[in-house]
C-alpha positions as MATLAB code, in Angstrom:
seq = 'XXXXXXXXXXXXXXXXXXXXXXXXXXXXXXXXXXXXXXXXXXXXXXXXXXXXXXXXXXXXXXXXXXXXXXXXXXXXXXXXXXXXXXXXXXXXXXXXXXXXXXXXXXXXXXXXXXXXXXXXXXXXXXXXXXXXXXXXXXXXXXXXXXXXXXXXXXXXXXXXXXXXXXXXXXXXXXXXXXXXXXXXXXXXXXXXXXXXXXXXXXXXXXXXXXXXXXXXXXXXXXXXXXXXXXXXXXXXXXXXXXXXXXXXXXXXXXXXXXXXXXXXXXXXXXXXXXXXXXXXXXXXXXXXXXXXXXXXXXXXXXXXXXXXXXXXXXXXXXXXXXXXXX';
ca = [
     -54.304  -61.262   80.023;
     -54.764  -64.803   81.908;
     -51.400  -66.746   82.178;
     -50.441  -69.890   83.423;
     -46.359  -70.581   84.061;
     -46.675  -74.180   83.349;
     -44.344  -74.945   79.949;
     -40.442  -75.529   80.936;
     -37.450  -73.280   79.041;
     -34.628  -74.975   77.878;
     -33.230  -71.636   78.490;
     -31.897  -69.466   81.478;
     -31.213  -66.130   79.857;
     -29.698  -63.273   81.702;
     -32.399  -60.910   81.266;
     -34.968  -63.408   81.898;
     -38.283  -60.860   82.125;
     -39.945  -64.139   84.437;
     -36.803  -64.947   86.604;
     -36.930  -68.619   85.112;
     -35.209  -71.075   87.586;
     -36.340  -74.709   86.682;
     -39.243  -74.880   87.841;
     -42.842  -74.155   86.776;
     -44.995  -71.843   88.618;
     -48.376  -72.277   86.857;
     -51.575  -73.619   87.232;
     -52.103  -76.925   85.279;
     -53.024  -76.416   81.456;
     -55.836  -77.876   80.902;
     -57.626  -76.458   84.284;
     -56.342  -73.191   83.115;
     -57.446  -73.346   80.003;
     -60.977  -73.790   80.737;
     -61.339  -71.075   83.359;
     -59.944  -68.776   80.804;
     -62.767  -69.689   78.067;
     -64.946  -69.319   80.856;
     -63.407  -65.735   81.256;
     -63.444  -64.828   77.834;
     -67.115  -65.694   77.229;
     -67.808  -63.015   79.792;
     -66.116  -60.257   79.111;
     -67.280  -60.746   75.253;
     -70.839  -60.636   76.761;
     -70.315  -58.186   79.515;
     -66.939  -56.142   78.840;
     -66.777  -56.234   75.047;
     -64.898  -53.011   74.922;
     -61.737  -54.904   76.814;
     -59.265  -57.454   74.394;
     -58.498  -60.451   75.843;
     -55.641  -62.675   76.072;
     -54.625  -65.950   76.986;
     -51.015  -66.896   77.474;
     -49.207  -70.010   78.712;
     -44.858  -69.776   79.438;
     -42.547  -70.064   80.512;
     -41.962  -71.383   76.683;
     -43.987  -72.440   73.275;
     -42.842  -75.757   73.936;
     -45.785  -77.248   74.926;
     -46.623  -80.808   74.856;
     -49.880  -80.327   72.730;
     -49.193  -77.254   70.922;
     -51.916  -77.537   68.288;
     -54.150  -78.097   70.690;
     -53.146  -75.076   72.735;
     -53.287  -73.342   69.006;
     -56.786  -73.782   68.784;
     -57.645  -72.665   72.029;
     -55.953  -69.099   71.169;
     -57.680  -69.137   67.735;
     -61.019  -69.762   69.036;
     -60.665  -66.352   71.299;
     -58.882  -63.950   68.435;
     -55.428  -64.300   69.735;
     -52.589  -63.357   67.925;
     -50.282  -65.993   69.156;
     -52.417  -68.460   67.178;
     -50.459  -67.357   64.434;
     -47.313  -65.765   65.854;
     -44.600  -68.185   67.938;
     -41.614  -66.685   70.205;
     -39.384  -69.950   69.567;
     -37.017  -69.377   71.984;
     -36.001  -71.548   74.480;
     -37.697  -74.520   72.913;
     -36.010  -78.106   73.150;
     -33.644  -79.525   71.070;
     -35.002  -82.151   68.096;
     -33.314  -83.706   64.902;
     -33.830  -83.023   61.194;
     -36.375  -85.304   61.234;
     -38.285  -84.207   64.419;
     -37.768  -80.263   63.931;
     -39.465  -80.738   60.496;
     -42.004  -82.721   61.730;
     -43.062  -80.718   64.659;
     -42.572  -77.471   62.513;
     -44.831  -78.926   59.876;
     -47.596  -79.477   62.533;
     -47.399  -75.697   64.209;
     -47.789  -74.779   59.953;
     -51.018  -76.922   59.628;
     -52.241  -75.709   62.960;
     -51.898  -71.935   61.605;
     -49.608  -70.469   62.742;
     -47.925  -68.065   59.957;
     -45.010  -66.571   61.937;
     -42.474  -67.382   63.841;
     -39.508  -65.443   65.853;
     -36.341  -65.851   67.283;
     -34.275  -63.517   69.340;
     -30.134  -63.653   68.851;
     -27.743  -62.173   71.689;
     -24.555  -61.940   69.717;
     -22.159  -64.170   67.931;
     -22.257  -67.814   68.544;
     -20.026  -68.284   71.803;
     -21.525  -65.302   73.528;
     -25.156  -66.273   72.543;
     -24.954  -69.489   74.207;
     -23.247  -67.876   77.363;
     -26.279  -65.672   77.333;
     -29.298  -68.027   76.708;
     -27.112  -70.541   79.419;
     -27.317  -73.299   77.042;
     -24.772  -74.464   74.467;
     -25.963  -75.404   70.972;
     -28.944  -72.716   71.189;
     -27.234  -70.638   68.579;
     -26.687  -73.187   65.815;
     -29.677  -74.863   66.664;
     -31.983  -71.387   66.062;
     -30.690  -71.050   62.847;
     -30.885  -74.569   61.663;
     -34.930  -73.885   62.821;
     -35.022  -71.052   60.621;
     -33.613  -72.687   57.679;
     -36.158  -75.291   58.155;
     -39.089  -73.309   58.809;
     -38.430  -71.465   55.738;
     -38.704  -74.421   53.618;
     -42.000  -74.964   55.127;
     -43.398  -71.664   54.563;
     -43.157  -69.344   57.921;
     -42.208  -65.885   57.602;
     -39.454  -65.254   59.850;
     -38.412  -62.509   62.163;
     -35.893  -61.675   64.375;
     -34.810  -59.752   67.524;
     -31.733  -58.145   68.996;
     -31.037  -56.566   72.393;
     -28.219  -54.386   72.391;
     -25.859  -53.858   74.875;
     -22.630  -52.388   75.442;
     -21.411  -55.884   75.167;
     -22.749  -56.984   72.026;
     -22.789  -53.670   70.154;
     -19.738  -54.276   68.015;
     -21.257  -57.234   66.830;
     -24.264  -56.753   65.926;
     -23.206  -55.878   62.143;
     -21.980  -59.273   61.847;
     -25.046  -61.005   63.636;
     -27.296  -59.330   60.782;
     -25.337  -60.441   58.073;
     -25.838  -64.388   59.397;
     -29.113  -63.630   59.211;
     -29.722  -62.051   56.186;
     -27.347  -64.842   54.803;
     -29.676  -67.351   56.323;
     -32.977  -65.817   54.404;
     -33.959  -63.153   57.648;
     -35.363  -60.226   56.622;
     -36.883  -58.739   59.000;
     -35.147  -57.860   62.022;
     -35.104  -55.283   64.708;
     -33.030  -54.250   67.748;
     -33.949  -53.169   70.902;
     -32.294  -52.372   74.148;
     -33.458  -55.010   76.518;
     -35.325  -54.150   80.184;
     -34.176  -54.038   83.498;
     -36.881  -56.271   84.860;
     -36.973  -59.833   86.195;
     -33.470  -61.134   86.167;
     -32.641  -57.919   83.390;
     -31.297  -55.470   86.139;
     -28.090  -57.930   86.005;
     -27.990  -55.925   82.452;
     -27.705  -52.434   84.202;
     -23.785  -52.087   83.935;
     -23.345  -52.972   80.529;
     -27.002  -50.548   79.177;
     -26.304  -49.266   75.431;
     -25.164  -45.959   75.359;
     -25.332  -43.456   73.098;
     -21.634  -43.665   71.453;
     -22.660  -47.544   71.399;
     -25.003  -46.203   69.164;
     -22.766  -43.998   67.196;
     -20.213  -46.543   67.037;
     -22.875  -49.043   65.103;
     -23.005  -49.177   61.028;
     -25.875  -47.214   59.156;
     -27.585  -50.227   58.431;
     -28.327  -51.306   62.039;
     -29.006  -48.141   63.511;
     -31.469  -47.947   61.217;
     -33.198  -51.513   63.065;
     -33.746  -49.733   66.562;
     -37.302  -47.770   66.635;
     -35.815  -44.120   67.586;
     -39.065  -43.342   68.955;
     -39.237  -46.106   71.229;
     -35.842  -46.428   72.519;
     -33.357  -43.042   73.456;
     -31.091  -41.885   76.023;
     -32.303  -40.675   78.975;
     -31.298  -37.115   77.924;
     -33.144  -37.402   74.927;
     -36.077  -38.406   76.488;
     -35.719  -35.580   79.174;
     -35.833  -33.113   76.311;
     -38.208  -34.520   74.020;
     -41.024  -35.344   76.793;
     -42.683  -38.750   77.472;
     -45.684  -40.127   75.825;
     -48.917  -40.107   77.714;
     -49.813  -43.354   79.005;
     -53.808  -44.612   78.830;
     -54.070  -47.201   78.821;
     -53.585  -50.663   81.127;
     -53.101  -54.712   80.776;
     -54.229  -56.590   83.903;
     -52.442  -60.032   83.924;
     -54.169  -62.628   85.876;
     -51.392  -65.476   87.109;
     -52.707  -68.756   87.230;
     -51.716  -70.840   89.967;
     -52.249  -73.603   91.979;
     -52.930  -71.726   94.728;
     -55.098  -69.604   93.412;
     -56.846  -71.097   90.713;
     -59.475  -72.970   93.383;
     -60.407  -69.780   94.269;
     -60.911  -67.964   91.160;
     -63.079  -71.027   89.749;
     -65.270  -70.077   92.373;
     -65.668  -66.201   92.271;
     -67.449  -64.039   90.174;
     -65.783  -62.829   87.129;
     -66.504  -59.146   88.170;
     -65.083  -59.330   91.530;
     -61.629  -60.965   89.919;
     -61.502  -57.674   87.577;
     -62.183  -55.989   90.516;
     -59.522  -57.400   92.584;
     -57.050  -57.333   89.507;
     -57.774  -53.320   88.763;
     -57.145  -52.495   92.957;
     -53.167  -53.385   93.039;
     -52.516  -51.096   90.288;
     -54.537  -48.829   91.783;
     -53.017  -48.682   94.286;
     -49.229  -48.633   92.959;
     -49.858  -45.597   90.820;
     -51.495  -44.191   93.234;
     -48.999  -43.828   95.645;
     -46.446  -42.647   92.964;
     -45.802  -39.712   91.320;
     -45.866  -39.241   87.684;
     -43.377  -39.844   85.123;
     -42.924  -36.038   84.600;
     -42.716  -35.617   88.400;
     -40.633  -38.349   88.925;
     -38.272  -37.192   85.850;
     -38.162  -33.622   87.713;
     -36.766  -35.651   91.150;
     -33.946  -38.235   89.506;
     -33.924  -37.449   85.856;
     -30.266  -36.875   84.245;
     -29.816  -34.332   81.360;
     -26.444  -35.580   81.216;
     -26.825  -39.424   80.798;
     -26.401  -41.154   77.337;
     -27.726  -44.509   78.486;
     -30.315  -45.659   76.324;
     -34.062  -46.426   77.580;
     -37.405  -47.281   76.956;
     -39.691  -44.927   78.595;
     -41.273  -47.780   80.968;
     -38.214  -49.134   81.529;
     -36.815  -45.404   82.436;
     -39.984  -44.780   84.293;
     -39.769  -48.438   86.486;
     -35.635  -46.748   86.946;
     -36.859  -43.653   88.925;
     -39.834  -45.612   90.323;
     -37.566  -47.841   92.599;
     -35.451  -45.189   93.403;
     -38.656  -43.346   94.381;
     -39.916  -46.325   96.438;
     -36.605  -47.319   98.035;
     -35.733  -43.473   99.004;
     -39.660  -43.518  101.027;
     -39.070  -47.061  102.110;
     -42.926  -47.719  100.488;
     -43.920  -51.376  100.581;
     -46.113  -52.119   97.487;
     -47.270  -54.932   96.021;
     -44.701  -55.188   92.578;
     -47.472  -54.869   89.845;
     -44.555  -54.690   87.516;
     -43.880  -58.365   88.469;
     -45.187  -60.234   85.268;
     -44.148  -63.641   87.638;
     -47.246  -62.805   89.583;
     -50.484  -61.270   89.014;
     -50.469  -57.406   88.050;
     -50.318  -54.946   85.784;
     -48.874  -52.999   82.500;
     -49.780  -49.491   81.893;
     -48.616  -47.500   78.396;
];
């Protein structure tokens, strides 16, 4: 994955995965853009067994979107036909419809949303007041147009009670599809840690939205303790575009970037142990918080590196080049 953190958020969520503060971190566009044709012609002619990706954030709202659009068509991406639409700026009847009717003809077939309660305590969330009304007046409109629509839902202990209600808006306002999840600690998302879902969160909710969260994906940590962890085989690098960088990387040779993109995580697993080994050290038979197993595993991996006093480069620090591994 190449990114560049050069579109603004009309949002400053409390789980913010990128730490979002106002300003924009990325390389310019266009510059980036380039290089990462450049990129992708070479790994399709000397990595072809690697996917690659493109992305641009810290929102979709960027000033030339179908432009962008074709860019991620012309390399196989799937977010030339799949938007995140949060965070994107405000626009009338006339101009939502317009600009909607645009990312339509440019191809893009889907679009999603993600809703942090009721009303009052979305806004409060997202740090922005109107985003709640104004996400569901873009649904109704996209729907006219012809998008399929999905949404999200991060659960807390907060928002739990209300999450019945949430879906029926939704499915009120034509959303079928939607799924819950129990949101990260990363970025800005360890603010989250005192209010985690819990397991009688999760009894307390109605049949029909239990039945939205992916059980395998998301469990408490003494579920996960007794049902064992999922191998993990497999890596993303992310390559951050920068202006401090970029110069640089123009210049280099494409196999000495995946080189010096593959050493980091190298070296951050490498001094770590494994998830079973680190689950043997700090895991908690007895705790009904709920987790994903990278988010569980990044939970006793800072206790792991703060106990030691290791100082590692954060691969986990999607601000910044890095790494994913699942």
């Amino acid at each position: 994955m190449v990114q560049t953190l050069c579109v603004p958020c009309y949002n400053r969520c409390r789980y913010c995965l990128l730490r979002w503060d106002g300003r924009c971190v990325g390389a310019d566009y266009e510059r980036s853009q380039t290089y990462a044709g450049r990129f992708f012609d070479w790994i399709r002619k000397e990595r072809p067994e690697i996917q690659f990706h493109f992305s641009f954030g810290y929102s979709m709202d960027h000033p030339r979107l179908p432009e962008a659009l074709g860019f991620m068509r012309r390399i196989g991406s799937v977010f030339a036909e799949m938007l995140q639409m949060d965070g994107v700026g405000f626009r009338d009847e006339t101009a939502l419809a317009a600009w909607l009717g645009e990312i339509r003809q440019a191809g893009v077939k889907h679009l999603n949303f993600t809703f942090y309660g009721p009303e009052a305590y979305h806004d409060r969330f997202a740090a922005r007041q109107g985003d709640f009304a104004y996400m569901v007046r873009m649904i109704d409109c996209a729907l006219k147009i012809g998008f399929e629509i999905s949404a999200r839902i991060p659960l807390t202990h907060e928002n739990a009670g209300n999450a019945a209600a949430l879906v029926s808006l939704l499915r009120e306002h034509g959303v079928e599809n939607i799924r819950c999840f129990i949101p990260h600690a990363e970025g800005r998302g360890i603010s989250l840690e005192a209010v985690r879902f819990s397991q009688r969160d999760y009894e307390g909710l109605p049949e029909e939205v239990r039945g939205l969260i992916n059980a395998r994906v998301y469990m408490s940590e003494a579920a996960w303790l007794k049902n064992g962890f999922a191998p993990m085989e497999k890596r993303l690098l992310l390559l951050s575009l920068t202006p401090e960088n970029i110069g640089r990387l123009e210049k280099q040779d494409f196999a000495e970037t995946m080189a010096e993109m593959e050493a980091p995580d190298e070296a951050y697993y490498g001094a770590l142990p494994s998830m079973e080994e680190l689950a043997a050290l700090y895991g908690d038979p007895q705790n009904t918080r709920w987790y994903s197993q990278r988010d569980l595993l990044h939970h006793y991996q800072r206790r792991y590196i703060a106990e030691k006093g290791l100082a590692l480069y954060d691969v986990t620090d999607e601000r910044q080049t890095g790494s994913r591994r699942y």
